[in-house]
PDB file of C-alpha atoms in Angstrom:
ATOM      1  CA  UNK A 285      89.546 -58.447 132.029  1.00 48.00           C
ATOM      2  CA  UNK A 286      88.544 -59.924 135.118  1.00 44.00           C
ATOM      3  CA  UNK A 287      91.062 -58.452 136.992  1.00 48.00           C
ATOM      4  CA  UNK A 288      90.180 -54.599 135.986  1.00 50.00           C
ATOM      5  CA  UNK A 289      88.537 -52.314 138.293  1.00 50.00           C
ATOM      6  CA  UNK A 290      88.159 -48.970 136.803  1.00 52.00           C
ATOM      7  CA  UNK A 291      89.422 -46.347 139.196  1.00 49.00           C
ATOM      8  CA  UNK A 292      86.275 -44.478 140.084  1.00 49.00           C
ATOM      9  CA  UNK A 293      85.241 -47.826 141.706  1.00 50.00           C
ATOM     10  CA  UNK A 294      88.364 -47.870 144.319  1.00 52.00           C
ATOM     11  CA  UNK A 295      88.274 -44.218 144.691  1.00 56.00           C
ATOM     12  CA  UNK A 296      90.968 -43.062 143.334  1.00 58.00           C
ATOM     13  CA  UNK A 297      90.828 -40.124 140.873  1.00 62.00           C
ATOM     14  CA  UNK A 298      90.547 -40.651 137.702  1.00 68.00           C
ATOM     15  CA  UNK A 299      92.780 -39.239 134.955  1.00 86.00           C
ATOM     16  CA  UNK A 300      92.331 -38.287 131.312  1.00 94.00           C
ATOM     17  CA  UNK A 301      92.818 -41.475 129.636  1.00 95.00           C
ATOM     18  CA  UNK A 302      92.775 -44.769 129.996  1.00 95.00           C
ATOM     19  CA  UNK A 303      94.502 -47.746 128.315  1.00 96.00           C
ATOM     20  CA  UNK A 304      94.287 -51.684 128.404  1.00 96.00           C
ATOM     21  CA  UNK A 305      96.036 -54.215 126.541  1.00 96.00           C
ATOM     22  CA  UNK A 306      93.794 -57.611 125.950  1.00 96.00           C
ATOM     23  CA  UNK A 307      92.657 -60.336 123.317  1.00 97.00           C
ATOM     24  CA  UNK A 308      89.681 -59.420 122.316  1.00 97.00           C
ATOM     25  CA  UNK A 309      87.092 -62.593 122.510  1.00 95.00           C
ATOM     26  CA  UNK A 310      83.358 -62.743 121.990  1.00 89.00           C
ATOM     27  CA  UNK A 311      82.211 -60.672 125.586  1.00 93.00           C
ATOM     28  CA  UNK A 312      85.115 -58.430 125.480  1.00 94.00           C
ATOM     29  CA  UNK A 313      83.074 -55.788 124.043  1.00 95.00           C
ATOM     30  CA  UNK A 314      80.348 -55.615 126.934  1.00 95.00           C
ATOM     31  CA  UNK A 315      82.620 -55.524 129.508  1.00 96.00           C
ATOM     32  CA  UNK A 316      84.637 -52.598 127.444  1.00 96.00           C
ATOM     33  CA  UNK A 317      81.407 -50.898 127.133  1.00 97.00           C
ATOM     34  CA  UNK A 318      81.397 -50.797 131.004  1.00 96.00           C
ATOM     35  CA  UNK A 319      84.448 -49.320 131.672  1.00 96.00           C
ATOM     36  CA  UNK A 320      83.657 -46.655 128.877  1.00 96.00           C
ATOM     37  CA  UNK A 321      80.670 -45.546 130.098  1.00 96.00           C
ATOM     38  CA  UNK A 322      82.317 -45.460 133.395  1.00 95.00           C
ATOM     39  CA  UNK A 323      84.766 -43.146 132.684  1.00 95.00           C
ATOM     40  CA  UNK A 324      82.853 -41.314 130.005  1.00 95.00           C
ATOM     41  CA  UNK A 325      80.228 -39.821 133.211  1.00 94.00           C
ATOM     42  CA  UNK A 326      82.948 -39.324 134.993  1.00 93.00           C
ATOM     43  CA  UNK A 327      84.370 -36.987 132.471  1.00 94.00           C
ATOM     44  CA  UNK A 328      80.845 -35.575 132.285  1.00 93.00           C
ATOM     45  CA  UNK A 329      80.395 -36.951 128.937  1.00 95.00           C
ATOM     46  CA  UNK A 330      77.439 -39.433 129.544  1.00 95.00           C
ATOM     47  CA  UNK A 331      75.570 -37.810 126.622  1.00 96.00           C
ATOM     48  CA  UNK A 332      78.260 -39.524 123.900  1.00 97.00           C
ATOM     49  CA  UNK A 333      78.095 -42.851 125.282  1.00 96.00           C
ATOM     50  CA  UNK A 334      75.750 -44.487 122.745  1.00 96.00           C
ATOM     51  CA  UNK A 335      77.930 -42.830 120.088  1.00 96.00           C
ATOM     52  CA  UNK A 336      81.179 -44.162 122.378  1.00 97.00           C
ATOM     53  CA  UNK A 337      80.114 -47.627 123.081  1.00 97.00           C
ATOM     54  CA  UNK A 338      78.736 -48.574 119.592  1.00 95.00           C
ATOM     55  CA  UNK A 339      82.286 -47.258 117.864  1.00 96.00           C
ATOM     56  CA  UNK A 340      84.051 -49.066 120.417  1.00 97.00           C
ATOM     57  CA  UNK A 341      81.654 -52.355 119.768  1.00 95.00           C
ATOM     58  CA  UNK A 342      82.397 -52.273 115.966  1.00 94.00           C
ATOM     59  CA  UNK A 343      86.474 -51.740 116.104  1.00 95.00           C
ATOM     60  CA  UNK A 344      86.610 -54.649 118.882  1.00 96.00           C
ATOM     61  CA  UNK A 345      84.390 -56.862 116.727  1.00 94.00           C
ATOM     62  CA  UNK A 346      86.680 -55.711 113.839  1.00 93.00           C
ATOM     63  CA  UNK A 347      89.869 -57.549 115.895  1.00 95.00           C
ATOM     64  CA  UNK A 348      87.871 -60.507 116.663  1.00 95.00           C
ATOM     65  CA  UNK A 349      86.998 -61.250 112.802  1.00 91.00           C
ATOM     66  CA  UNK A 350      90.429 -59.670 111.366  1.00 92.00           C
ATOM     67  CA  UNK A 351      93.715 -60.268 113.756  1.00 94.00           C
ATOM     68  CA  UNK A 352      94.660 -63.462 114.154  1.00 94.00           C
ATOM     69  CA  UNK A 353      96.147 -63.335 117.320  1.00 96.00           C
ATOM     70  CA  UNK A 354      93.077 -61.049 118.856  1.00 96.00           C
ATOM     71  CA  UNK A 355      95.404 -59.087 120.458  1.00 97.00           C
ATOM     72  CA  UNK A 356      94.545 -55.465 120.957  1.00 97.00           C
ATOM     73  CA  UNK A 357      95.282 -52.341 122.700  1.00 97.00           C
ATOM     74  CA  UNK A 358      92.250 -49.908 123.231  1.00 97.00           C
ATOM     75  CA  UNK A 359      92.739 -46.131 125.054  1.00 97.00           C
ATOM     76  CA  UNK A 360      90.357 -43.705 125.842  1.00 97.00           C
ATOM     77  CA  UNK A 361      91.319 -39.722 125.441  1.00 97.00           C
ATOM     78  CA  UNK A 362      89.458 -37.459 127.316  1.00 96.00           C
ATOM     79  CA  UNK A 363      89.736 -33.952 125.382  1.00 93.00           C
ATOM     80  CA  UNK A 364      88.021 -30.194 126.291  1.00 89.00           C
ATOM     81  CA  UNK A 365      84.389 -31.505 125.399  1.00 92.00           C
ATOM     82  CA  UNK A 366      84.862 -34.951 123.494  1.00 96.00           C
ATOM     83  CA  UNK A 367      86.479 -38.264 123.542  1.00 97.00           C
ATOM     84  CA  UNK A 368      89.101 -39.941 121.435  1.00 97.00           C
ATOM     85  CA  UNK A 369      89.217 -43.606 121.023  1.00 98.00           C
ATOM     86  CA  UNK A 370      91.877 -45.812 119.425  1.00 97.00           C
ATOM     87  CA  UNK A 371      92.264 -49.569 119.045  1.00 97.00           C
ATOM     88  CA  UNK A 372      95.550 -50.486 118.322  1.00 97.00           C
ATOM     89  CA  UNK A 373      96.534 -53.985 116.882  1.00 97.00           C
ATOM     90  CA  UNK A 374      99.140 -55.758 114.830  1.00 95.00           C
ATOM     91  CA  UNK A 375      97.628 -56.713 112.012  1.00 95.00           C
ATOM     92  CA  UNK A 376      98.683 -54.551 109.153  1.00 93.00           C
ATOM     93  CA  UNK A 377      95.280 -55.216 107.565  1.00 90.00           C
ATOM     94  CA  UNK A 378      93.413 -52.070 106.951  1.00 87.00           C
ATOM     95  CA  UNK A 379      90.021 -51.537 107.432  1.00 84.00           C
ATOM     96  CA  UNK A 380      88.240 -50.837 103.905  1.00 74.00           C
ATOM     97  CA  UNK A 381      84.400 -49.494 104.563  1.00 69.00           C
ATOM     98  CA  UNK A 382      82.051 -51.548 102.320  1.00 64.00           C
ATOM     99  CA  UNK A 383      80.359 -49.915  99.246  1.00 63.00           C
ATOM    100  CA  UNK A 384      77.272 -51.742  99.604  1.00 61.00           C
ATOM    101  CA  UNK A 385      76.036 -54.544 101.917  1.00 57.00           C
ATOM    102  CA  UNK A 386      73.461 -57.089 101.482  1.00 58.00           C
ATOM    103  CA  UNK A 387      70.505 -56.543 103.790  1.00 57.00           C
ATOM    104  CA  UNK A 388      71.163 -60.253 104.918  1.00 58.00           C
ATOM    105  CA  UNK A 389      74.542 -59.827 105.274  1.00 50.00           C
ATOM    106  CA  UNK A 390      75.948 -60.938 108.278  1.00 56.00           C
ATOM    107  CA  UNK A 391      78.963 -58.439 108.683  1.00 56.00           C
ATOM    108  CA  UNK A 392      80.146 -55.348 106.199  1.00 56.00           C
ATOM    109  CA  UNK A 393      78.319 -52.808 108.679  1.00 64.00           C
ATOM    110  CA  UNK A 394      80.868 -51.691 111.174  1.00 70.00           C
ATOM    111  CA  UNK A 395      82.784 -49.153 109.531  1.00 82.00           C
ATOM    112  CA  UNK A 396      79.811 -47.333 108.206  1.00 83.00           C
ATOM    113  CA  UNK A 397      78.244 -47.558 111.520  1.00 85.00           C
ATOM    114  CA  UNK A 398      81.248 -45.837 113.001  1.00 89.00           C
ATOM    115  CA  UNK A 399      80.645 -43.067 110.338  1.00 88.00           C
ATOM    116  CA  UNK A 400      77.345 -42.555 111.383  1.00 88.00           C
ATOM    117  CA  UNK A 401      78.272 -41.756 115.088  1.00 92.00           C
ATOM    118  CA  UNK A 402      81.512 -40.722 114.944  1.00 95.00           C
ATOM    119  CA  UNK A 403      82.294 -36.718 114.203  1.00 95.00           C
ATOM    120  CA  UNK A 404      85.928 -38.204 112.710  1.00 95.00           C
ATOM    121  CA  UNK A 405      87.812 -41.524 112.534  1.00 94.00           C
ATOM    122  CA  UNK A 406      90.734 -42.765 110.929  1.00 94.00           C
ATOM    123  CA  UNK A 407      93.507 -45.492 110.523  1.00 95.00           C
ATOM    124  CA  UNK A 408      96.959 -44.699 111.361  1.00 95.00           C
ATOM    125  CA  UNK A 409     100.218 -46.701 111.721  1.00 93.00           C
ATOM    126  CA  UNK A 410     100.129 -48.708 114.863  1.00 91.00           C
ATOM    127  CA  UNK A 411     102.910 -50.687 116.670  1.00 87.00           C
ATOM    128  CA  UNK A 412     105.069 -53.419 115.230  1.00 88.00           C
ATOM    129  CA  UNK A 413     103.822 -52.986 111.842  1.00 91.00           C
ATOM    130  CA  UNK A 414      99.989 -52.514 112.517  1.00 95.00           C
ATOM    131  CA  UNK A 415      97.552 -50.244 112.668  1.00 97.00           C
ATOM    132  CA  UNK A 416      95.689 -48.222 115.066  1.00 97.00           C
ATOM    133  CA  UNK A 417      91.763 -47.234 114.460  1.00 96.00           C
ATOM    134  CA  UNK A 418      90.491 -44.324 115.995  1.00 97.00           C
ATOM    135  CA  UNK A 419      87.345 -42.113 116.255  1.00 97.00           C
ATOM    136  CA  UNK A 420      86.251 -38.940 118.012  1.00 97.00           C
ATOM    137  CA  UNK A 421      82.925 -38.061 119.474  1.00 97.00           C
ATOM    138  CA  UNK A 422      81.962 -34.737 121.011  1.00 94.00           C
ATOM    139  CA  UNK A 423      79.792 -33.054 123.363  1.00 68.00           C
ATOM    140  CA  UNK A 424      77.093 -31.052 121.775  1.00 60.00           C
ATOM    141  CA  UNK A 425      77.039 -32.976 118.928  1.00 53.00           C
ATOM    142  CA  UNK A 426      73.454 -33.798 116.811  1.00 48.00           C
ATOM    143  CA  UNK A 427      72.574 -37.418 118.076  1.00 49.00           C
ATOM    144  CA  UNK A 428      73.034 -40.035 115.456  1.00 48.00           C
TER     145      UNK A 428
END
């Protein structure tokens, strides 16, 4: 991740989506969060970040505490007035929202979280047998 610049910092224009391939550790998600809200102002979508970089926060921590091997693929859709996000891994584990969660519970949260700020999200097949998580936020949307 060290290596990334986002395109709007070098000057080049930027295009409609973006995608990275990386194992997915303990800071990954803050410097994620960067390069979404980077892009997402550039798109002239800075009112879904929260929405954006707390979705994005929960799938990431989902391949940190799920895959085994970490390994991830995230892209960023830019469509008419929203944003699609997917996080592709190879784990064929599916994600399964909790029913209820302790309020000292230490994890169980993420996929209802994502409910709360996301307009959609699903699972789909992903490559080499796993799975790919997405959401969609949009502009003009009621603030979580």
């Amino acid at each position: 991740m060290n290596e990334y610049f986002p395109p709007v910092l070098v000057g080049h224009p930027l295009a409609d989506q973006y995608r990275m391939s990386f194992t997915a550790g303990a800071h990954s998600a803050r410097h994620v969060r960067r390069i979404v809200r980077s892009y997402l102002r550039e798109w002239d979508l800075a009112e879904l970040t929260d929405a954006v970089e707390l979705g994005v926060t929960e799938l990431l921590a989902n391949v940190v505490r799920h895959v085994p091997d970490r390994r991830c693929t995230l892209l960023l859709l830019r469509q008419a007035d929203a944003v699609r996000v997917e996080v592709a891994d190879g784990s064929p584990r599916q994600p399964v929202p909790s029913a209820w969660v302790s309020d000292d519970a230490e994890g169980g949260r993420g996929l209802v979280l994502l409910e709360a700020v996301a307009d959609t999200w699903g699972v789909g097949p992903g490559p080499g047998g796993g799975k790919t998580v997405w959401f969609e936020c949009g502009a003009g949307r009621a603030p979580a």
